[in-house]
């Protein structure tokens, strides 16, 4: 397939070949549809591995603003791949990519990532994406090594996010610092929409207990269910 990528722009121009001109005729104005159509053509017609690699690279390029719609399984695999590469690729770049993925797959409202061997960088990446998220309402990171750094990042995200309703962090080693930050984000004037928080077995310690008391003291805490067992 003869397509020319112009880095840093939204243009994919068709070269004067039969195959690319057919794509161009299908939808000259709509970049997302043009590239998606081309992707499926490569799958259907068995186009060369080079062409498939090119489209794969286009989908993953953080400078571009499109990702083809994914099935639930594909989305889960893509999210996991982004999170596991976050330490190498950088939290901000990975977070932008993840946020775009959520925006373009708006029928997915729950992320279940229990026990996936994710670390602080993955949690920070999710937090970056959640700051502007309007699709994910339930996130489960149970039994991942989120740690205090991840807890701090998620707390910051909660103060910006008004869509997340459930956050499950059982056994994520938040420690006192991460736990205090998360619970502090639920004080009056901060997050007003989180309804379920599970921070059981997170090594919160006595400081975590004080943070729970402070969050609940005003009576304005949005939580309907708070799980703090085994701390």
CSV table of N, CA and C in Angstrom, one decimal, residues 27-35:
chain,number,residue,atom,x,y,z
A,27,UNK,N,-12.6,7.8,1.1
A,27,UNK,CA,-12.8,8.9,2.1
A,27,UNK,C,-11.6,9.8,2.2
A,28,UNK,N,-11.6,10.8,1.3
A,28,UNK,CA,-10.4,11.7,1.2
A,28,UNK,C,-10.3,12.6,2.5
A,29,UNK,N,-11.4,12.9,3.1
A,29,UNK,CA,-11.4,13.9,4.1
A,29,UNK,C,-11.2,13.3,5.5
A,30,UNK,N,-11.5,12.0,5.7
A,30,UNK,CA,-11.5,11.5,7.0
A,30,UNK,C,-10.3,10.6,7.2
A,31,UNK,N,-9.3,11.0,7.9
A,31,UNK,CA,-8.1,10.3,8.1
A,31,UNK,C,-8.3,9.0,8.9
A,32,UNK,N,-9.1,9.1,10.0
A,32,UNK,CA,-9.3,7.9,10.8
A,32,UNK,C,-9.9,6.8,10.0
A,33,UNK,N,-11.0,7.1,9.2
A,33,UNK,CA,-11.6,6.1,8.4
A,33,UNK,C,-10.7,5.5,7.3
A,34,UNK,N,-10.0,6.4,6.7
A,34,UNK,CA,-9.1,6.0,5.6
A,34,UNK,C,-8.0,5.0,6.1
A,35,UNK,N,-7.4,5.3,7.3
A,35,UNK,CA,-6.4,4.4,7.8
A,35,UNK,C,-7.0,3.1,8.3
